[in-house]
Amino acid sequence: PEPTDIQRAGIEARKKVRSGDMEFEIYDGLPSKAAPHDIDWKLNVRDRLIFDTRPAWSAYLERWQPGEPVLLKNGEPLIQRAPNGGHRLRVVVSPTVCLQFTPDQLTGGGGFGITSDSPGSDAIEYKLVMHPWRFGLITANFGGQYDLDFEDYIAPPDQRDITIEEDLELGSRCWKLTFRRDNGHIVTTWFDPSRGMNVCKIVKTGVTKFGRFVASVTSKLKHYPRAGIWYPEEVVYRGVMNNDELDASLEKLVVTRADFNIEIDPVQFTAKALEAPPQTLIISRKREPGPTKLWDGEKIAPLTAMHPLANAEPPPRQPEWLTTRQMFLVAGMILLLLAAVIGLARQSCV
């Protein structure tokens, strides 16, 4: 069946978010053994995201992750601590570029860039950037929320047996819409008409080969008067298999600052936004055998064959099936691997 008027309104409410500059934090949750509903939240990442959907999806991401610096065998730091501890990562994605940069100093000085020679949804950089249209609309961990598509989660083409009723469970009058999918999963979504028909909760239940599951995502919505929208300021994801609350998958996203529907300088979505030092290498992970370009401080320039790092090996591709934490960790490992290659190449040229 076609989407209902309520579903269409919910989709359009989110699409009113056209651009923005926002900061948010993602936490992993660990249920208490004594009281499973008492959650110990641990910070996973802190992101700043600048984005524009007009005319096409473009984004700049600066990510901070906690953690100690990694040391080489001789005790020399591979990646030093950022000024506030942990380490940082910068990413730019657009229809024409797909770049990733570590601003904290590496062994031998300077940073390095990584570029995919075919920007798009298969690039690691693309998958690191969460799309703000998806926040609070996908019953899955936050690591899978990089894609632009979200309409099929709100109104999938195989939905049937649709029921709609008024409901006060969440403290305000909502439309509670339930449907069944062809795989037998049942999805219930709460739309709040007093908050622009935005989605404030989704619960999905079903059975897989691992047993029965319940997945939910709950949002606290905040009004942004200048932008004329409502948007989640907190999103909590919970996934439970076979009623085992102690083994629940828990994540929380907290928006700490946001300004939506603003003008963004197009330079923000270019290599210049990465603020990489001159002579930073740009390495393709796909067709080319090693670095072929570098950042000269103003533009991406060719790398001459005489450059000592011209034959460095590209890092491996990332698997498609990673969870949020695994995705962040693998991205960090890729950076460390490439830094080691560059460090060895520098030493061999001394």
Short mmCIF file of C-alpha atoms in Angstrom, two decimals:
data_model
loop_
_atom_site.label_atom_id
_atom_site.label_comp_id
_atom_site.label_asym_id
_atom_site.label_seq_id
_atom_site.Cartn_x
_atom_site.Cartn_y
_atom_site.Cartn_z
CA PRO A 1 0.00 0.00 0.00
CA GLU A 2 0.91 3.64 -0.42
CA PRO A 3 2.19 5.52 2.67
CA THR A 4 -0.56 6.92 4.84
CA ASP A 5 -0.98 10.68 5.24
CA ILE A 6 0.54 10.40 8.72
CA GLN A 7 3.63 8.61 7.38
CA ARG A 8 4.03 11.15 4.58
CA ALA A 9 3.84 13.96 7.12
CA GLY A 10 6.49 12.28 9.28
CA ILE A 11 8.83 11.90 6.31
CA GLU A 12 8.37 15.51 5.22
CA ALA A 13 8.94 16.72 8.79
CA ARG A 14 12.43 15.27 8.75
CA LYS A 15 13.20 16.52 5.23
CA LYS A 16 12.65 20.05 6.50
CA VAL A 17 16.16 19.68 7.95
CA ARG A 18 18.07 20.97 4.91
CA SER A 19 21.44 21.98 6.37
CA GLY A 20 23.11 22.42 9.72
CA ASP A 21 26.06 22.71 12.06
CA MET A 22 25.64 20.36 15.01
CA GLU A 23 27.58 18.63 17.77
CA PHE A 24 26.56 15.35 19.36
CA GLU A 25 27.91 12.54 21.52
CA ILE A 26 27.34 8.79 21.25
CA TYR A 27 27.39 6.57 24.33
CA ASP A 28 27.44 2.79 24.76
CA GLY A 29 25.19 1.48 27.52
CA LEU A 30 25.86 -1.37 29.93
CA PRO A 31 22.89 -2.65 31.99
CA SER A 32 23.44 -3.17 35.70
CA LYS A 33 23.24 -6.82 36.80
CA ALA A 34 21.36 -5.79 39.93
CA ALA A 35 18.87 -3.64 38.00
CA PRO A 36 18.96 -4.11 34.20
CA HIS A 37 17.11 -0.84 33.61
CA ASP A 38 19.87 1.09 35.41
CA ILE A 39 22.33 1.88 32.62
CA ASP A 40 25.99 2.83 32.87
CA TRP A 41 26.68 5.07 29.87
CA LYS A 42 30.23 5.29 28.47
CA LEU A 43 31.26 7.92 25.91
CA ASN A 44 32.17 6.38 22.55
CA VAL A 45 32.63 9.35 20.20
CA ARG A 46 32.03 13.10 20.09
CA ASP A 47 31.20 14.52 16.66
CA ARG A 48 30.84 17.90 15.02
CA LEU A 49 28.87 17.61 11.78
CA ILE A 50 28.38 20.37 9.20
CA PHE A 51 26.12 19.31 6.34
CA ASP A 52 24.02 20.46 3.42
CA THR A 53 21.49 18.48 1.40
CA ARG A 54 21.19 21.10 -1.36
CA PRO A 55 21.66 20.26 -4.17
CA ALA A 56 23.25 16.99 -3.01
CA TRP A 57 24.48 15.48 0.27
CA SER A 58 27.76 17.03 1.41
CA ALA A 59 29.25 16.88 4.89
CA TYR A 60 32.23 17.77 7.05
CA LEU A 61 32.85 15.66 10.16
CA GLU A 62 35.27 16.18 13.02
CA ARG A 63 35.27 13.20 15.37
CA TRP A 64 36.93 12.87 18.76
CA GLN A 65 37.41 9.45 20.34
CA PRO A 66 38.74 8.67 23.80
CA GLY A 67 41.85 6.56 24.10
CA GLU A 68 45.55 6.62 24.87
CA PRO A 69 48.19 7.29 22.19
CA VAL A 70 49.53 4.23 20.38
CA LEU A 71 53.29 3.66 20.76
CA LEU A 72 55.80 2.05 18.43
CA LYS A 73 58.21 -0.61 19.75
CA ASN A 74 60.80 2.05 20.54
CA GLY A 75 58.22 3.99 22.60
CA GLU A 76 57.79 6.75 20.04
CA PRO A 77 54.14 7.83 19.68
CA LEU A 78 52.40 6.85 16.45
CA ILE A 79 49.48 9.17 17.06
CA GLN A 80 49.82 11.69 19.87
CA ARG A 81 47.02 12.72 22.18
CA ALA A 82 44.77 15.54 21.04
CA PRO A 83 44.83 18.66 23.25
CA ASN A 84 41.87 17.33 25.25
CA GLY A 85 43.04 13.70 25.23
CA GLY A 86 41.96 10.91 22.91
CA HIS A 87 42.48 11.43 19.19
CA ARG A 88 40.71 13.18 16.34
CA LEU A 89 39.58 12.43 12.81
CA ARG A 90 38.31 14.76 10.08
CA VAL A 91 36.23 13.67 7.09
CA VAL A 92 34.82 15.44 4.03
CA VAL A 93 32.31 13.78 1.72
CA SER A 94 30.55 15.25 -1.30
CA PRO A 95 29.59 14.12 -4.81
CA THR A 96 33.17 14.90 -5.93
CA VAL A 97 35.50 14.18 -2.97
CA CYS A 98 35.80 11.64 -0.18
CA LEU A 99 38.66 12.50 2.20
CA GLN A 100 39.81 11.51 5.67
CA PHE A 101 42.55 13.15 7.79
CA THR A 102 44.11 12.69 11.25
CA PRO A 103 45.14 16.14 12.56
CA ASP A 104 47.18 14.92 15.54
CA GLN A 105 50.89 14.60 14.86
CA LEU A 106 52.25 11.31 13.53
CA THR A 107 55.72 9.82 13.80
CA GLY A 108 58.03 11.80 11.55
CA GLY A 109 55.82 14.89 11.66
CA GLY A 110 52.81 15.90 9.58
CA GLY A 111 49.56 14.13 8.98
CA PHE A 112 48.21 12.18 6.06
CA GLY A 113 45.06 12.06 4.02
CA ILE A 114 43.17 9.16 2.50
CA THR A 115 40.93 9.54 -0.49
CA SER A 116 38.58 7.18 -2.29
CA ASP A 117 38.85 7.58 -6.04
CA SER A 118 35.12 6.90 -6.48
CA PRO A 119 33.13 8.86 -3.87
CA GLY A 120 29.90 7.16 -2.84
CA SER A 121 28.21 4.90 -0.34
CA ASP A 122 30.89 2.17 -0.57
CA ALA A 123 33.64 4.46 0.75
CA ILE A 124 34.77 4.21 4.38
CA GLU A 125 34.62 7.98 4.77
CA TYR A 126 31.00 8.01 3.64
CA LYS A 127 30.10 5.38 6.25
CA LEU A 128 31.76 7.33 9.05
CA VAL A 129 29.38 10.27 8.58
CA MET A 130 25.96 9.76 10.15
CA HIS A 131 23.11 11.31 8.19
CA PRO A 132 20.99 13.58 10.43
CA TRP A 133 17.79 12.64 8.60
CA ARG A 134 18.08 9.19 10.16
CA PHE A 135 18.47 10.16 13.83
CA GLY A 136 15.63 8.54 15.77
CA LEU A 137 14.07 6.88 12.72
CA ILE A 138 16.07 3.64 12.43
CA THR A 139 15.74 0.76 14.90
CA ALA A 140 19.43 -0.15 14.66
CA ASN A 141 22.75 0.86 16.19
CA PHE A 142 24.04 4.25 15.12
CA GLY A 143 26.87 2.80 13.04
CA GLY A 144 24.42 1.97 10.23
CA GLN A 145 22.94 5.44 9.88
CA TYR A 146 25.13 6.86 7.14
CA ASP A 147 22.75 6.32 4.21
CA LEU A 148 20.40 9.02 2.97
CA ASP A 149 17.40 6.73 2.57
CA PHE A 150 15.05 6.53 5.51
CA GLU A 151 11.57 6.64 3.97
CA ASP A 152 11.34 2.86 3.64
CA TYR A 153 11.85 2.51 7.38
CA ILE A 154 8.87 4.77 8.07
CA ALA A 155 6.66 3.45 5.27
CA PRO A 156 8.15 0.29 3.69
CA PRO A 157 6.62 -0.90 0.40
CA ASP A 158 5.70 -4.27 1.95
CA GLN A 159 3.72 -2.85 4.88
CA ARG A 160 0.26 -4.33 5.40
CA ASP A 161 -2.44 -4.71 8.05
CA ILE A 162 -2.04 -1.05 8.98
CA THR A 163 -3.82 0.20 12.10
CA ILE A 164 -3.92 3.77 13.43
CA GLU A 165 -5.13 4.91 16.84
CA GLU A 166 -4.71 7.82 19.22
CA ASP A 167 -2.36 7.12 22.11
CA LEU A 168 -1.22 8.97 25.26
CA GLU A 169 1.51 6.55 26.34
CA LEU A 170 4.34 9.03 25.75
CA GLY A 171 2.75 11.93 27.62
CA SER A 172 1.18 13.74 24.66
CA ARG A 173 -1.49 12.84 22.12
CA CYS A 174 0.22 10.83 19.39
CA TRP A 175 -0.88 8.81 16.40
CA LYS A 176 0.16 5.21 17.01
CA LEU A 177 0.58 3.46 13.66
CA THR A 178 1.27 -0.29 13.44
CA PHE A 179 1.95 -2.47 10.41
CA ARG A 180 3.25 -5.94 9.58
CA ARG A 181 5.99 -6.61 7.02
CA ASP A 182 6.35 -9.59 4.69
CA ASN A 183 9.07 -11.06 6.94
CA GLY A 184 6.59 -11.14 9.84
CA HIS A 185 8.15 -8.24 11.74
CA ILE A 186 5.68 -5.89 13.40
CA VAL A 187 6.55 -2.19 13.55
CA THR A 188 4.79 0.41 15.72
CA THR A 189 5.56 4.11 15.28
CA TRP A 190 4.39 7.08 17.35
CA PHE A 191 3.90 10.37 15.44
CA ASP A 192 3.41 13.54 17.52
CA PRO A 193 1.17 16.13 15.78
CA SER A 194 2.00 18.74 18.43
CA ARG A 195 5.66 18.50 17.39
CA GLY A 196 5.29 18.80 13.63
CA MET A 197 4.21 15.15 13.17
CA ASN A 198 7.74 14.06 14.03
CA VAL A 199 8.44 10.49 15.10
CA CYS A 200 9.11 10.15 18.82
CA LYS A 201 9.29 6.36 19.16
CA ILE A 202 9.54 3.19 17.05
CA VAL A 203 9.30 -0.41 18.28
CA LYS A 204 10.02 -3.38 16.02
CA THR A 205 9.44 -7.01 17.07
CA GLY A 206 10.02 -10.25 15.24
CA VAL A 207 11.79 -13.59 15.07
CA THR A 208 15.15 -14.41 13.49
CA LYS A 209 17.26 -17.58 13.47
CA PHE A 210 18.75 -16.35 16.75
CA GLY A 211 15.38 -16.04 18.47
CA ARG A 212 12.80 -13.37 19.21
CA PHE A 213 13.93 -9.74 19.28
CA VAL A 214 12.57 -6.37 20.33
CA ALA A 215 14.30 -3.27 18.97
CA SER A 216 13.26 0.26 19.85
CA VAL A 217 14.41 3.81 19.34
CA THR A 218 13.01 6.64 21.48
CA SER A 219 13.56 10.36 20.88
CA LYS A 220 13.21 13.49 22.99
CA LEU A 221 12.29 16.26 20.56
CA LYS A 222 13.41 19.89 20.77
CA HIS A 223 11.92 22.88 18.96
CA TYR A 224 14.18 25.07 16.82
CA PRO A 225 12.00 28.17 16.16
CA ARG A 226 14.33 29.96 13.73
CA ALA A 227 14.62 26.87 11.53
CA GLY A 228 10.93 26.06 11.97
CA ILE A 229 11.54 22.41 12.89
CA TRP A 230 11.47 19.87 15.69
CA TYR A 231 14.49 17.60 16.00
CA PRO A 232 15.74 14.98 18.49
CA GLU A 233 17.99 16.24 21.27
CA GLU A 234 18.37 12.71 22.64
CA VAL A 235 17.90 9.31 20.97
CA VAL A 236 18.12 5.97 22.80
CA TYR A 237 18.41 2.68 20.92
CA ARG A 238 17.70 -0.62 22.69
CA GLY A 239 17.92 -4.09 21.16
CA VAL A 240 16.98 -7.18 23.17
CA MET A 241 17.17 -10.82 22.09
CA ASN A 242 15.12 -13.51 23.82
CA ASN A 243 14.14 -11.18 26.70
CA ASP A 244 17.75 -11.07 27.92
CA GLU A 245 17.92 -7.51 29.29
CA LEU A 246 21.42 -8.03 30.70
CA ASP A 247 22.71 -8.66 27.17
CA ALA A 248 20.79 -5.78 25.60
CA SER A 249 22.46 -3.65 22.93
CA LEU A 250 22.21 -0.05 24.14
CA GLU A 251 23.30 3.21 22.55
CA LYS A 252 22.45 6.84 23.26
CA LEU A 253 22.95 9.88 21.06
CA VAL A 254 22.84 13.34 22.68
CA VAL A 255 22.77 16.52 20.58
CA THR A 256 24.68 19.14 22.58
CA ARG A 257 24.45 22.00 20.07
CA ALA A 258 22.68 22.52 16.75
CA ASP A 259 21.83 25.25 14.27
CA PHE A 260 19.71 24.12 11.34
CA ASN A 261 18.76 25.45 7.90
CA ILE A 262 21.70 27.85 7.67
CA GLU A 263 23.92 28.90 4.79
CA ILE A 264 27.09 26.80 4.54
CA ASP A 265 30.20 27.98 2.71
CA PRO A 266 30.88 25.40 -0.08
CA VAL A 267 34.59 25.48 0.91
CA GLN A 268 33.52 23.54 4.02
CA PHE A 269 33.09 20.47 1.81
CA THR A 270 36.50 20.56 0.15
CA ALA A 271 39.99 19.38 1.12
CA LYS A 272 40.75 22.85 2.51
CA ALA A 273 38.33 22.27 5.39
CA LEU A 274 40.55 19.45 6.69
CA GLU A 275 43.24 22.02 7.63
CA ALA A 276 45.98 19.57 6.75
CA PRO A 277 49.57 20.87 6.71
CA PRO A 278 51.32 21.29 3.35
CA GLN A 279 52.92 18.13 1.91
CA THR A 280 50.27 15.88 3.45
CA LEU A 281 49.96 12.75 1.31
CA ILE A 282 46.66 11.69 -0.22
CA ILE A 283 46.40 7.94 -0.72
CA SER A 284 43.83 6.08 -2.78
CA ARG A 285 42.66 2.75 -1.38
CA LYS A 286 41.36 1.32 -4.63
CA ARG A 287 42.96 1.28 -8.07
CA GLU A 288 46.27 3.03 -7.46
CA PRO A 289 49.17 1.19 -5.74
CA GLY A 290 50.20 4.04 -3.41
CA PRO A 291 50.16 7.82 -2.87
CA THR A 292 49.78 9.72 -6.14
CA LYS A 293 48.78 13.15 -4.82
CA LEU A 294 49.47 15.51 -1.94
CA TRP A 295 47.97 18.58 -0.34
CA ASP A 296 50.20 21.59 -1.06
CA GLY A 297 48.41 23.91 1.36
CA GLU A 298 45.98 25.31 -1.20
CA LYS A 299 45.03 22.46 -3.51
CA ILE A 300 45.48 18.76 -4.24
CA ALA A 301 48.59 18.43 -6.43
CA PRO A 302 50.25 15.50 -8.23
CA LEU A 303 52.94 13.55 -6.37
CA THR A 304 56.14 13.14 -8.34
CA ALA A 305 57.57 9.66 -8.82
CA MET A 306 60.75 10.79 -7.04
CA HIS A 307 58.93 11.39 -3.76
CA PRO A 308 60.20 8.85 -1.14
CA LEU A 309 56.66 7.81 -0.17
CA ALA A 310 55.33 7.29 -3.66
CA ASN A 311 55.31 3.49 -3.28
CA ALA A 312 53.59 3.19 0.12
CA GLU A 313 50.99 0.44 0.23
CA PRO A 314 47.29 1.41 0.51
CA PRO A 315 45.36 0.28 3.61
CA PRO A 316 42.82 -2.56 3.40
CA ARG A 317 39.11 -2.16 2.69
CA GLN A 318 36.62 -2.16 5.55
CA PRO A 319 34.11 -5.05 5.90
CA GLU A 320 30.44 -4.20 5.37
CA TRP A 321 29.01 -5.78 8.51
CA LEU A 322 30.57 -3.83 11.37
CA THR A 323 28.70 -2.52 14.40
CA THR A 324 29.08 1.10 15.53
CA ARG A 325 31.99 0.47 17.92
CA GLN A 326 33.68 -1.94 15.49
CA MET A 327 33.33 0.55 12.66
CA PHE A 328 34.97 3.32 14.69
CA LEU A 329 37.75 0.97 15.86
CA VAL A 330 38.48 -0.37 12.36
CA ALA A 331 38.66 3.16 11.00
CA GLY A 332 41.22 3.97 13.68
CA MET A 333 43.19 0.82 12.93
CA ILE A 334 43.32 1.75 9.25
CA LEU A 335 44.75 5.14 10.17
CA LEU A 336 47.38 3.52 12.39
CA LEU A 337 48.35 1.02 9.70
CA LEU A 338 48.85 3.73 7.12
CA ALA A 339 50.83 5.85 9.60
CA ALA A 340 53.15 2.89 10.21
CA VAL A 341 53.69 2.45 6.45
CA ILE A 342 54.53 6.13 6.10
CA GLY A 343 56.83 6.03 9.13
CA LEU A 344 58.75 3.04 7.75
CA ALA A 345 59.05 4.66 4.36
CA ARG A 346 60.47 7.82 5.93
CA GLN A 347 63.03 5.79 7.92
CA SER A 348 64.12 3.88 4.80
CA CYS A 349 64.89 7.17 3.09
CA VAL A 350 67.17 8.47 5.86
#
